[in-house]
Amino acid sequence: MRVADQYLFGYDEGHRLLTGSRELDPATAVALLSATDAAMADGSTPLLTGLALEEESKYAFCVTWSADELPRPGAVWAHALLVGEAELSDPRTLEVLIGLPRRPAPGAAYLGRYRAPVVLDDVAPRTPGYLPPEPLDRELLGRLAFASYDAGSGRTVAHEDLGDAAKALLALWRAQWPGLRAAFSFRTREVVRPGTQEFDLTVTRKIRGAGIEGAATTAADGEAAWLQRVVDDAAAAAPTPLRDFLEAFGPLEPAQPQRLAALARLWPAIVARDAGAARAALEQDWPAPRSGAALKQVLFGGENDDWWAGEGAK
Amino acid sequence: MSELARPRLVFLGLPRTGKSTFLGAFWALVQSPVERAVRESDFSGDRSYVQKLADQVARGVELDRTALDADEELAVGVDFDAAGLADLLIPDTSGESLRVLAERRIWYPRLLDACRNATAILMFVHPDRLRLPTRLVVASAAEPAAAVAEEPAAVEFHPPDAIRFQAHEHACTAAELIDVFENLTELWNERRPIRVGVVISAWDRVGGDPRPSPHQWLAARLPALLSTLESNRDVAEFEVFGVSAQGGSLEHRDELLAKGEICDRVFAEDRSGRRISLVEPIRWAIWGT
């Protein structure tokens, strides 16, 4: 049975944990308190946070809303869901999880809705109410992928529309292999300062001191074949062959965003059945003799050449 | 020219104790041509955040709360008349980060960094938001304690029942701030003494006949905190101020704005109740008496 614990944060003489389905240890409580609080203008777009809690082997998925109806300016509501890697591994439960966050509608019994754990197997996936209806912004998705996966890139992207950003972030996160997904922390924020982010990816409307044009990262490598493939896969309604490749070999790599780029750089050579280019990619990203051993064995070991059979033909 | 000071001040206080309001009012005074005690000496850098605070103070509206993950600060070169130049840095810390320390006994990382590097602390208390100690009255089921009825704040206690204690509901303000002070002194082992000023915000709301001075108010309302600070002068220099960084109540906004510009309506008092500039707590925190 796959279960998510849930927690509601809100304003009660300060931003507080109001209720939850299970007791939190102090360090996790403080991490969630921080992850769910943010500066927001009244009526602004809900903010998204994904936070890997490595010590607890848990992952917190949170949405924060401005609490315009409360008298204290800057008060927010936030719904946090806490799951393990197993809940993030299954595509269906992942979709259920993404659809769960809901803004409280204060009334006599609103706290009661957050006091029990959610059995993910018993809930049907639903469209998240906190996302805009507009189609996915592929150009933005490319910028986010580059910022996340390119080793030389910054990890902060400036973008005016944080609703579009949330949609693109979720597409990117869904397309990762489960181990990377469970380790990948991301967020959208109204404003951040440069150099202070501990997240793998932050999308913000404003980088303090830089203005909206001061995006720390852009998809300078936007025409690269690997990046196009990553965007195509993340934007696709159903997983592409690249997703199969990532899910086959990603778990053999460290759960680091840059390893996705390494695999994605290799993939076009495989699709093109270009052994020379594949060898060059392996030499670049897996230079040590034993690194990427399974990958090298599969591609050049003579035992299994399914991956050379052409895109989608494995 | 006097030597450039590099003070690192930290405003500490539980939520809604007036830290950001004071920061906004201070910045408004720095920029005001009427205020002669201080002026800006370095015009570089991004001031948009503190400018927003100053604008909100000027308009007499309640400031947005400072979010826990906010990473805002005032970083400015200032010139204090009769004192000198200072390259001033004041991070705008959220009250929640102090509450995490007081109630969860965990240093929030940004607060820890700020306090480790601090040259002075201004500890904010709001006179309307004190949690005073609760009296426990021992009683039996057969004979309820009469004192509970006479003293609504008292809690009846029936031995051998356990006393339910939640820090966020029951810890009194003085106990929380003393605990915070003890945590701070642990950080400063290598470099004592440091300055710790208590800033009583919303000072316009404190009445009485005769009206108490800030020191008298602290002695009456938070005596344990006062005695802790006064008996630890080898650890921290201590001072107390009353400040009205809005100059009146936001509930009577029209009256407040009718008093004029920020520099016309905000005020502060030193420990004895003598009127001083609102920038004086900052000047004291940088240079002392």
Coordinates of C-alpha atoms in Angstrom, one line a residue:
Chain A
M1 CA 0.0 0.0 0.0
R2 CA 1.4 3.3 -1.0
V3 CA 0.7 6.2 1.4
A4 CA 1.5 9.9 1.6
D5 CA 1.6 11.7 4.9
Q6 CA 0.2 15.2 4.6
Y7 CA 0.7 18.4 6.5
L8 CA -1.0 21.8 6.4
F9 CA 0.9 24.9 7.2
G10 CA -0.6 28.4 7.6
Y11 CA -0.6 31.5 9.6
D12 CA -1.2 31.5 13.4
E13 CA 0.9 34.3 14.8
G14 CA 3.5 33.3 12.4
H15 CA 3.9 30.6 9.8
R16 CA 3.2 27.3 11.5
L17 CA 2.4 23.6 11.1
L18 CA -1.3 23.6 11.7
T19 CA -2.0 19.9 11.5
G20 CA -0.7 16.7 9.9
S21 CA -1.2 13.0 9.7
R22 CA 1.9 12.0 11.6
E23 CA 4.3 13.5 14.1
L24 CA 7.4 15.1 12.5
D25 CA 10.9 15.0 14.0
P26 CA 12.1 18.5 14.8
A27 CA 14.6 18.7 11.9
T28 CA 12.1 17.6 9.3
A29 CA 9.5 20.0 10.8
V30 CA 11.9 22.9 10.4
A31 CA 12.8 21.9 6.8
L32 CA 9.2 21.7 5.9
L33 CA 8.4 25.0 7.6
S34 CA 11.1 26.7 5.5
A35 CA 10.1 24.9 2.3
T36 CA 6.5 25.9 2.6
D37 CA 7.0 29.5 3.5
A38 CA 7.7 32.2 0.9
A39 CA 7.2 35.8 0.1
M40 CA 4.0 36.2 -2.0
A41 CA 1.9 39.0 -3.2
D42 CA -1.8 38.8 -2.8
G43 CA -3.4 36.7 -5.5
S44 CA -0.1 35.6 -7.0
T45 CA 0.5 32.2 -8.7
P46 CA 0.8 29.3 -6.3
L47 CA 4.4 28.3 -5.6
L48 CA 5.8 24.8 -6.0
T49 CA 8.5 23.1 -3.9
G50 CA 10.0 19.6 -4.2
L51 CA 12.4 18.9 -1.4
A52 CA 14.6 15.7 -1.0
L53 CA 15.0 14.9 2.7
E54 CA 18.0 12.7 2.4
E55 CA 18.5 11.8 6.0
E56 CA 14.9 10.6 6.3
S57 CA 14.9 9.0 2.8
K58 CA 11.7 10.9 2.2
Y59 CA 10.5 13.5 -0.3
A60 CA 8.3 16.5 0.3
F61 CA 6.1 17.8 -2.4
C62 CA 4.5 21.1 -1.5
V63 CA 2.3 23.8 -2.9
T64 CA 2.1 27.3 -1.3
W65 CA -0.8 29.8 -1.8
S66 CA -1.1 33.4 -0.7
A67 CA -3.7 33.7 2.0
D68 CA -5.3 36.9 0.9
E69 CA -8.3 36.3 3.1
L70 CA -6.2 36.5 6.3
P71 CA -5.6 39.9 8.0
R72 CA -1.8 39.5 8.1
P73 CA -0.2 40.6 4.8
G74 CA 2.2 38.0 3.5
A75 CA 0.4 35.1 5.2
V76 CA 0.4 31.9 3.2
W77 CA -1.2 28.5 3.2
A78 CA 0.8 25.4 2.2
H79 CA 0.0 21.7 1.7
A80 CA 3.0 19.4 2.0
L81 CA 2.9 15.7 1.1
L82 CA 5.6 13.4 2.4
V83 CA 6.4 10.2 0.5
G84 CA 9.2 7.7 0.1
E85 CA 11.0 6.7 -3.1
A86 CA 8.6 3.9 -3.8
E87 CA 5.7 6.3 -4.1
L88 CA 7.8 8.4 -6.6
S89 CA 8.7 5.3 -8.6
D90 CA 5.3 4.3 -9.8
P91 CA 4.0 6.5 -12.6
R92 CA 0.4 6.3 -11.5
T93 CA 1.0 7.1 -7.8
L94 CA 3.3 10.0 -9.0
E95 CA 0.4 11.4 -10.9
V96 CA -1.9 11.0 -7.9
L97 CA 0.6 12.8 -5.7
I98 CA 1.0 15.7 -8.1
G99 CA -2.8 16.1 -8.1
L100 CA -3.3 16.1 -4.4
P101 CA -2.2 19.5 -3.1
R102 CA -5.3 21.6 -2.2
R103 CA -5.7 25.0 -0.8
P104 CA -7.7 25.0 2.4
A105 CA -11.1 26.6 2.4
P106 CA -11.3 27.8 6.0
G107 CA -14.5 26.7 7.7
A108 CA -15.4 24.8 10.8
A109 CA -13.8 21.5 9.8
Y110 CA -11.1 22.4 7.3
L111 CA -8.2 21.1 9.4
G112 CA -9.8 17.7 9.6
R113 CA -9.1 17.1 5.9
Y114 CA -5.4 17.1 6.5
R115 CA -5.2 14.9 9.6
A116 CA -5.2 11.4 7.9
P117 CA -2.6 9.9 5.6
V118 CA -3.6 9.6 1.9
V119 CA -3.7 6.1 0.5
L120 CA -2.4 6.8 -3.0
D121 CA -3.7 3.5 -4.4
D122 CA -7.3 4.5 -3.5
V123 CA -7.2 7.9 -5.3
A124 CA -7.7 8.6 -8.9
P125 CA -5.2 10.9 -10.6
R126 CA -6.6 14.4 -11.2
T127 CA -5.5 17.5 -12.9
P128 CA -3.7 19.8 -10.5
G129 CA -5.8 22.8 -9.7
Y130 CA -2.8 24.9 -9.0
L131 CA -1.5 24.7 -12.6
P132 CA -2.6 27.0 -15.4
P133 CA -4.5 25.5 -18.4
E134 CA -2.1 26.9 -21.0
P135 CA 0.0 24.4 -22.9
L136 CA 3.5 23.5 -21.8
D137 CA 6.1 26.1 -22.7
R138 CA 8.7 24.1 -24.5
E139 CA 11.2 26.9 -24.8
L140 CA 11.1 27.3 -21.0
L141 CA 11.3 23.5 -20.5
G142 CA 14.5 23.6 -22.5
R143 CA 16.0 26.3 -20.3
L144 CA 15.0 24.4 -17.2
A145 CA 16.6 21.2 -18.5
F146 CA 19.8 23.0 -19.4
A147 CA 20.0 24.7 -16.0
S148 CA 19.4 21.5 -14.2
Y149 CA 21.5 19.0 -16.2
D150 CA 24.4 21.0 -17.7
A151 CA 27.3 20.8 -15.3
G152 CA 28.5 24.3 -16.1
S153 CA 25.1 26.0 -15.8
G154 CA 23.7 28.0 -12.9
R155 CA 20.7 26.5 -11.1
T156 CA 18.5 29.5 -11.2
V157 CA 16.2 30.6 -14.0
A158 CA 14.4 33.8 -14.2
H159 CA 10.9 33.6 -15.8
E160 CA 8.0 36.0 -15.4
D161 CA 5.1 33.4 -15.4
L162 CA 5.5 31.1 -12.4
G163 CA 2.5 29.1 -13.5
D164 CA 4.2 28.1 -16.7
A165 CA 7.3 27.5 -14.7
A166 CA 5.5 25.1 -12.4
K167 CA 4.1 23.2 -15.3
A168 CA 7.5 22.9 -17.0
L169 CA 9.2 21.9 -13.7
L170 CA 6.7 19.1 -13.2
A171 CA 7.2 17.8 -16.7
L172 CA 11.0 17.8 -16.1
W173 CA 10.6 16.0 -12.8
R174 CA 8.3 13.4 -14.1
A175 CA 10.7 12.5 -16.9
Q176 CA 13.6 11.7 -14.5
W177 CA 14.3 8.1 -13.5
P178 CA 12.9 7.4 -10.0
G179 CA 16.2 7.6 -8.1
L180 CA 17.0 11.0 -9.5
R181 CA 13.5 12.2 -9.0
A182 CA 13.7 11.3 -5.3
A183 CA 16.9 13.3 -5.0
F184 CA 16.0 16.3 -7.1
S185 CA 15.0 19.5 -5.2
F186 CA 13.2 22.3 -7.0
R187 CA 11.1 25.3 -6.4
T188 CA 9.4 28.3 -7.8
R189 CA 9.8 31.6 -6.0
E190 CA 8.8 35.3 -6.4
V191 CA 12.3 36.5 -5.6
V192 CA 15.6 35.0 -4.7
R193 CA 19.1 36.3 -4.2
P194 CA 21.9 35.0 -6.4
G195 CA 24.2 32.4 -4.9
T196 CA 22.0 31.4 -2.0
Q197 CA 20.0 28.5 -3.4
E198 CA 20.4 25.1 -2.1
F199 CA 18.0 23.6 -4.6
D200 CA 18.9 21.8 -7.8
L201 CA 16.6 24.2 -9.7
T202 CA 14.9 27.4 -8.8
V203 CA 12.7 29.3 -11.1
T204 CA 12.0 32.9 -10.0
R205 CA 10.3 36.0 -11.2
K206 CA 13.1 38.1 -9.9
I207 CA 16.7 37.6 -9.0
R208 CA 17.4 40.3 -6.4
G209 CA 19.9 42.8 -7.9
A210 CA 19.6 41.4 -11.4
G211 CA 16.0 42.1 -12.6
I212 CA 14.0 39.8 -14.8
E213 CA 16.5 40.1 -17.6
G214 CA 19.2 38.9 -15.2
A215 CA 18.5 35.2 -15.8
A216 CA 21.4 33.3 -14.4
T217 CA 21.0 30.6 -16.9
T218 CA 19.7 30.4 -20.5
A219 CA 19.7 27.5 -22.9
A220 CA 22.8 28.6 -24.6
D221 CA 23.1 25.1 -25.8
G222 CA 19.5 25.1 -26.9
E223 CA 20.2 23.6 -30.3
A224 CA 22.1 20.6 -28.8
A225 CA 20.7 17.3 -29.9
W226 CA 20.7 15.9 -26.4
L227 CA 18.7 18.8 -25.0
Q228 CA 16.1 18.6 -27.8
R229 CA 15.6 14.9 -27.0
V230 CA 15.2 15.6 -23.3
V231 CA 12.6 18.3 -24.0
D232 CA 10.8 16.1 -26.5
D233 CA 10.6 13.3 -24.0
A234 CA 9.5 15.5 -21.1
A235 CA 6.9 17.2 -23.2
A236 CA 5.5 14.0 -24.7
A237 CA 2.2 12.6 -23.6
A238 CA 3.7 9.1 -23.4
P239 CA 7.4 8.3 -22.6
T240 CA 9.7 8.2 -25.6
P241 CA 12.5 5.6 -26.2
L242 CA 14.9 8.1 -24.4
R243 CA 12.8 7.5 -21.2
D244 CA 13.3 3.8 -21.5
F245 CA 17.1 4.4 -21.9
L246 CA 17.2 6.7 -18.9
E247 CA 15.2 4.3 -16.8
A248 CA 17.5 1.4 -17.8
F249 CA 20.8 3.1 -17.2
G250 CA 20.0 6.0 -14.9
P251 CA 19.7 3.9 -11.8
L252 CA 23.3 2.7 -12.4
E253 CA 24.5 6.3 -12.2
P254 CA 24.8 8.5 -9.2
A255 CA 21.5 10.3 -8.5
Q256 CA 22.9 13.6 -9.8
P257 CA 21.2 15.8 -12.5
Q258 CA 24.4 16.1 -14.5
R259 CA 24.4 12.3 -15.1
L260 CA 21.1 12.6 -17.0
A261 CA 22.9 15.0 -19.4
A262 CA 25.7 12.4 -19.8
L263 CA 23.2 9.7 -20.8
A264 CA 21.2 12.1 -23.0
R265 CA 24.4 13.1 -24.8
L266 CA 25.1 9.5 -25.6
W267 CA 21.5 8.8 -26.8
P268 CA 21.6 10.6 -30.2
A269 CA 24.6 8.5 -31.2
I270 CA 22.8 5.3 -30.3
V271 CA 19.7 6.4 -32.2
A272 CA 21.9 7.3 -35.2
R273 CA 23.6 3.9 -34.8
D274 CA 26.9 5.8 -34.8
A275 CA 29.3 3.7 -32.9
G276 CA 32.2 6.2 -33.2
A277 CA 30.1 9.0 -31.7
A278 CA 28.9 6.7 -29.0
R279 CA 32.4 5.7 -28.1
A280 CA 33.4 9.4 -28.0
A281 CA 30.5 10.2 -25.7
L282 CA 31.5 7.3 -23.4
E283 CA 35.1 8.4 -23.4
Q284 CA 34.0 11.9 -22.5
D285 CA 31.5 11.1 -19.7
W286 CA 32.7 7.7 -18.5
P287 CA 36.5 8.1 -18.9
A288 CA 37.5 5.7 -16.1
P289 CA 37.8 2.0 -17.2
R290 CA 35.2 0.8 -14.8
S291 CA 32.8 3.7 -15.0
G292 CA 29.6 3.1 -16.9
A293 CA 30.6 -0.6 -17.1
A294 CA 27.1 -1.8 -17.7
L295 CA 26.5 0.7 -20.4
K296 CA 29.8 -0.1 -22.2
Q297 CA 29.1 -3.8 -21.9
V298 CA 25.6 -3.4 -23.4
L299 CA 26.7 -1.2 -26.3
F300 CA 30.1 -2.8 -27.1
G301 CA 30.3 -6.0 -25.2
G302 CA 28.8 -8.0 -28.0
E303 CA 26.2 -9.6 -25.8
N304 CA 23.2 -7.3 -26.4
D305 CA 22.8 -5.0 -29.2
D306 CA 19.1 -4.2 -28.8
W307 CA 19.8 -0.6 -28.2
W308 CA 21.5 -0.3 -31.6
A309 CA 18.3 -1.5 -33.3
G310 CA 17.1 1.9 -34.0
E311 CA 14.9 4.4 -32.0
G312 CA 11.9 2.7 -30.5
A313 CA 12.9 -0.7 -31.7
K314 CA 14.5 -2.1 -28.5
Chain B
M1 CA 37.8 61.0 8.4
S2 CA 36.9 58.5 11.0
E3 CA 37.7 54.8 10.5
L4 CA 35.0 52.8 8.6
A5 CA 33.1 50.5 10.9
R6 CA 31.8 47.2 9.6
P7 CA 28.9 46.4 11.9
R8 CA 26.8 43.3 11.4
L9 CA 23.6 43.8 13.2
V10 CA 20.9 41.2 13.7
F11 CA 17.3 42.0 14.6
L12 CA 15.9 39.2 16.7
G13 CA 12.3 38.9 17.7
L14 CA 9.3 36.5 17.6
P15 CA 6.7 37.1 14.8
R16 CA 5.1 40.5 14.7
T17 CA 7.4 42.3 17.0
G18 CA 8.2 45.2 14.7
K19 CA 11.6 44.2 13.2
S20 CA 10.8 45.0 9.6
T21 CA 8.9 48.1 10.5
F22 CA 11.9 49.4 12.3
L23 CA 14.1 48.6 9.4
G24 CA 11.8 50.4 7.0
A25 CA 11.5 53.4 9.2
F26 CA 15.3 53.5 9.7
W27 CA 15.8 53.4 5.9
A28 CA 13.2 56.2 5.4
L29 CA 15.1 58.4 7.9
V30 CA 18.4 57.7 6.3
Q31 CA 17.0 59.0 3.1
S32 CA 15.1 61.9 4.6
P33 CA 16.8 65.3 4.2
V34 CA 15.1 66.4 7.5
E35 CA 16.9 63.7 9.6
R36 CA 20.3 65.1 10.3
A37 CA 21.7 62.3 12.5
V38 CA 22.3 59.9 9.7
R39 CA 22.7 59.9 5.9
E40 CA 23.6 57.5 3.2
S41 CA 27.3 57.5 2.2
D42 CA 27.4 54.9 -0.5
F43 CA 24.8 54.8 -3.2
S44 CA 25.6 51.5 -4.8
G45 CA 23.6 48.3 -4.4
D46 CA 20.1 47.1 -4.6
R47 CA 17.8 48.8 -2.1
S48 CA 14.5 47.7 -3.6
Y49 CA 13.5 45.6 -0.6
V50 CA 14.2 48.1 2.1
Q51 CA 12.7 50.8 -0.1
K52 CA 9.5 48.8 -0.2
L53 CA 9.5 48.5 3.6
A54 CA 10.1 52.3 3.9
D55 CA 7.2 53.0 1.4
Q56 CA 4.8 50.8 3.4
V57 CA 5.8 52.6 6.7
A58 CA 5.3 55.9 5.0
R59 CA 1.8 54.9 3.8
G60 CA 0.9 53.7 7.2
V61 CA 0.0 50.1 6.1
E62 CA 0.9 46.9 7.8
L63 CA 4.1 45.5 6.4
D64 CA 4.1 42.1 4.7
R65 CA 5.5 39.5 7.1
T66 CA 9.0 38.3 6.4
A67 CA 8.9 34.8 5.1
L68 CA 11.2 32.2 6.7
D69 CA 13.0 31.6 3.4
A70 CA 13.4 35.3 2.7
D71 CA 16.9 36.3 2.0
E72 CA 16.6 40.0 2.3
E73 CA 18.9 42.5 3.9
L74 CA 19.8 46.1 4.3
A75 CA 23.4 46.6 3.1
V76 CA 24.4 50.2 3.0
G77 CA 27.1 52.7 3.8
V78 CA 25.9 55.2 6.3
D79 CA 27.3 58.3 7.9
F80 CA 26.3 59.0 11.5
D81 CA 26.9 62.6 12.6
A82 CA 29.2 62.7 15.5
A83 CA 30.0 59.0 15.3
G84 CA 31.4 58.1 11.9
L85 CA 31.0 56.0 8.8
A86 CA 29.7 52.5 8.8
D87 CA 29.4 49.8 6.2
L88 CA 26.2 48.5 7.7
L89 CA 24.6 45.1 7.1
I90 CA 21.3 44.1 8.6
P91 CA 19.6 40.9 7.4
D92 CA 15.9 40.9 7.7
T93 CA 15.3 37.8 9.7
S94 CA 11.8 36.3 10.1
G95 CA 10.3 35.9 13.6
E96 CA 9.6 32.3 12.7
S97 CA 13.4 31.5 12.6
L98 CA 13.7 32.7 16.2
R99 CA 10.6 30.7 17.2
V100 CA 12.3 27.6 15.7
L101 CA 15.2 28.2 18.0
A102 CA 13.1 28.9 21.1
E103 CA 10.5 26.1 20.6
R104 CA 12.3 23.5 18.5
R105 CA 15.8 24.1 19.8
I106 CA 17.1 24.2 16.3
W107 CA 19.2 27.0 14.8
Y108 CA 17.7 28.0 11.4
P109 CA 20.8 28.1 9.2
R110 CA 20.4 31.7 8.0
L111 CA 19.8 33.0 11.5
L112 CA 22.8 31.0 12.8
D113 CA 25.0 32.6 10.1
A114 CA 23.8 36.0 10.9
C115 CA 24.2 35.6 14.7
R116 CA 27.6 34.0 14.4
N117 CA 28.9 37.1 12.5
A118 CA 26.9 39.6 14.5
T119 CA 28.6 42.5 16.2
A120 CA 25.4 43.5 17.9
I121 CA 21.9 42.2 18.4
L122 CA 18.7 44.2 18.8
M123 CA 16.1 42.0 20.5
F124 CA 12.5 43.2 19.7
V125 CA 9.6 42.8 22.0
H126 CA 6.0 44.0 21.4
P127 CA 4.2 45.2 24.5
D128 CA 0.9 43.8 23.3
R129 CA 2.3 40.4 22.4
L130 CA 3.9 39.2 25.6
R131 CA 3.1 35.8 26.9
L132 CA 3.3 36.1 30.7
P133 CA 4.0 33.2 33.0
T134 CA 1.0 31.1 33.9
R135 CA 0.3 30.3 37.5
L136 CA -0.2 26.6 38.3
V137 CA -2.7 26.0 41.1
V138 CA -2.5 22.6 42.8
A139 CA -6.0 21.3 43.4
S140 CA -7.9 18.1 44.0
A141 CA -10.9 16.9 42.1
A142 CA -13.0 17.2 45.3
E143 CA -11.9 20.7 46.1
P144 CA -11.2 22.9 43.1
A145 CA -8.8 25.6 43.7
A146 CA -10.5 28.9 44.5
A147 CA -7.6 30.8 43.0
V148 CA -8.4 29.5 39.5
A149 CA -11.7 31.2 39.5
E150 CA -10.2 34.4 40.8
E151 CA -7.3 34.4 38.4
P152 CA -8.5 33.3 34.9
A153 CA -4.9 33.0 33.6
A154 CA -4.1 30.3 36.2
V155 CA -4.2 26.6 35.3
E156 CA -5.6 24.1 37.7
F157 CA -3.3 21.2 38.3
H158 CA -4.5 17.8 39.7
P159 CA -1.6 15.6 40.9
P160 CA -0.6 13.1 39.8
D161 CA -1.8 14.0 36.3
A162 CA 1.0 15.1 34.0
I163 CA 1.1 18.8 33.2
R164 CA 0.5 19.2 29.5
F165 CA 3.2 21.6 28.2
Q166 CA 3.5 22.8 24.6
A167 CA 6.3 25.3 24.2
H168 CA 4.4 27.2 21.5
E169 CA 1.4 27.6 23.8
H170 CA 2.8 27.8 27.3
A171 CA 6.4 29.1 27.2
C172 CA 6.4 32.7 28.4
T173 CA 8.1 35.3 26.4
A174 CA 10.8 36.0 29.0
A175 CA 11.8 32.3 29.2
E176 CA 12.0 32.1 25.4
L177 CA 14.2 35.2 25.2
I178 CA 16.5 34.2 28.0
D179 CA 16.9 30.8 26.3
V180 CA 17.7 32.7 23.1
F181 CA 20.3 34.8 24.9
E182 CA 21.9 31.7 26.3
N183 CA 22.1 30.2 22.9
L184 CA 23.7 33.4 21.6
T185 CA 26.3 33.5 24.3
E186 CA 27.4 30.0 23.3
L187 CA 28.1 31.4 19.8
W188 CA 30.2 34.2 21.1
N189 CA 32.6 32.4 23.4
E190 CA 35.5 33.7 21.4
R191 CA 34.6 37.4 21.2
R192 CA 32.9 38.8 24.3
P193 CA 31.5 41.2 25.1
I194 CA 28.9 42.0 22.3
R195 CA 26.1 44.5 22.5
V196 CA 22.6 43.4 23.1
G197 CA 19.9 46.0 23.0
V198 CA 16.3 45.3 23.9
V199 CA 13.9 47.3 21.6
I200 CA 10.4 47.7 22.9
S201 CA 8.4 48.3 19.7
A202 CA 5.0 50.1 19.4
W203 CA 6.2 52.3 22.3
D204 CA 3.3 54.7 21.6
R205 CA 1.0 52.0 22.9
V206 CA 2.6 51.9 26.4
G207 CA 0.6 54.1 28.7
G208 CA 0.4 54.6 32.5
D209 CA 0.4 57.5 34.9
P210 CA 3.2 58.1 35.3
R211 CA 4.2 56.6 32.0
P212 CA 7.1 54.2 32.6
S213 CA 10.5 54.6 31.0
P214 CA 11.7 51.7 28.8
H215 CA 13.9 50.4 31.6
Q216 CA 11.0 50.6 34.1
W217 CA 8.7 48.8 31.6
L218 CA 11.2 46.0 31.1
A219 CA 11.7 45.7 34.9
A220 CA 7.9 45.4 35.3
R221 CA 7.0 43.2 32.4
L222 CA 10.1 41.1 31.7
P223 CA 12.0 41.2 35.0
A224 CA 13.8 37.9 34.4
L225 CA 15.1 39.0 31.0
L226 CA 16.3 42.3 32.5
S227 CA 18.1 40.6 35.4
T228 CA 19.7 38.1 33.0
L229 CA 21.0 40.8 30.8
E230 CA 22.1 43.0 33.7
S231 CA 23.9 40.2 35.4
N232 CA 25.8 39.2 32.2
R233 CA 27.6 42.4 31.4
D234 CA 30.8 40.4 31.0
V235 CA 29.1 38.7 28.1
A236 CA 27.1 41.5 26.5
E237 CA 26.8 45.2 26.9
F238 CA 23.1 45.9 27.5
E239 CA 20.8 48.8 26.6
V240 CA 17.0 49.2 26.3
F241 CA 15.0 51.5 24.0
G242 CA 11.4 52.2 23.4
V243 CA 10.6 52.9 19.7
S244 CA 7.6 53.8 17.7
A245 CA 8.6 53.1 14.2
Q246 CA 5.1 54.0 12.9
G247 CA 4.5 56.8 15.2
G248 CA 1.0 55.6 16.2
S249 CA -1.6 52.9 15.6
L250 CA -2.3 51.6 12.2
E251 CA -5.9 51.1 13.4
H252 CA -6.2 54.9 13.3
R253 CA -4.5 55.4 10.0
D254 CA -6.0 58.8 9.2
E255 CA -4.8 60.2 12.5
L256 CA -1.4 58.6 12.0
L257 CA -0.9 60.1 8.5
A258 CA -2.2 63.4 9.7
K259 CA 0.9 63.6 11.9
G260 CA 3.0 64.2 8.8
E261 CA 6.0 62.5 7.2
I262 CA 7.8 59.6 8.8
C263 CA 10.4 61.9 10.3
D264 CA 7.6 63.9 11.9
R265 CA 5.8 61.0 13.6
V266 CA 8.3 58.3 14.5
F267 CA 10.1 58.6 17.8
A268 CA 12.2 56.7 20.3
E269 CA 13.2 56.9 24.0
D270 CA 16.3 55.9 25.8
R271 CA 16.3 53.8 28.9
S272 CA 15.3 56.7 31.1
G273 CA 12.5 57.9 28.9
R274 CA 14.3 60.7 27.2
R275 CA 13.3 61.4 23.6
I276 CA 16.0 60.4 21.1
S277 CA 16.2 59.9 17.3
L278 CA 14.8 56.6 16.0
V279 CA 18.2 55.9 14.5
E280 CA 19.8 55.9 18.0
P281 CA 19.4 52.2 18.7
I282 CA 21.4 51.5 15.5
R283 CA 24.0 54.0 16.4
W284 CA 24.4 52.5 19.9
A285 CA 24.6 49.0 18.3
I286 CA 27.5 50.1 16.2
W287 CA 29.5 52.3 18.5
G288 CA 28.0 51.9 22.0
T289 CA 27.5 54.7 24.5

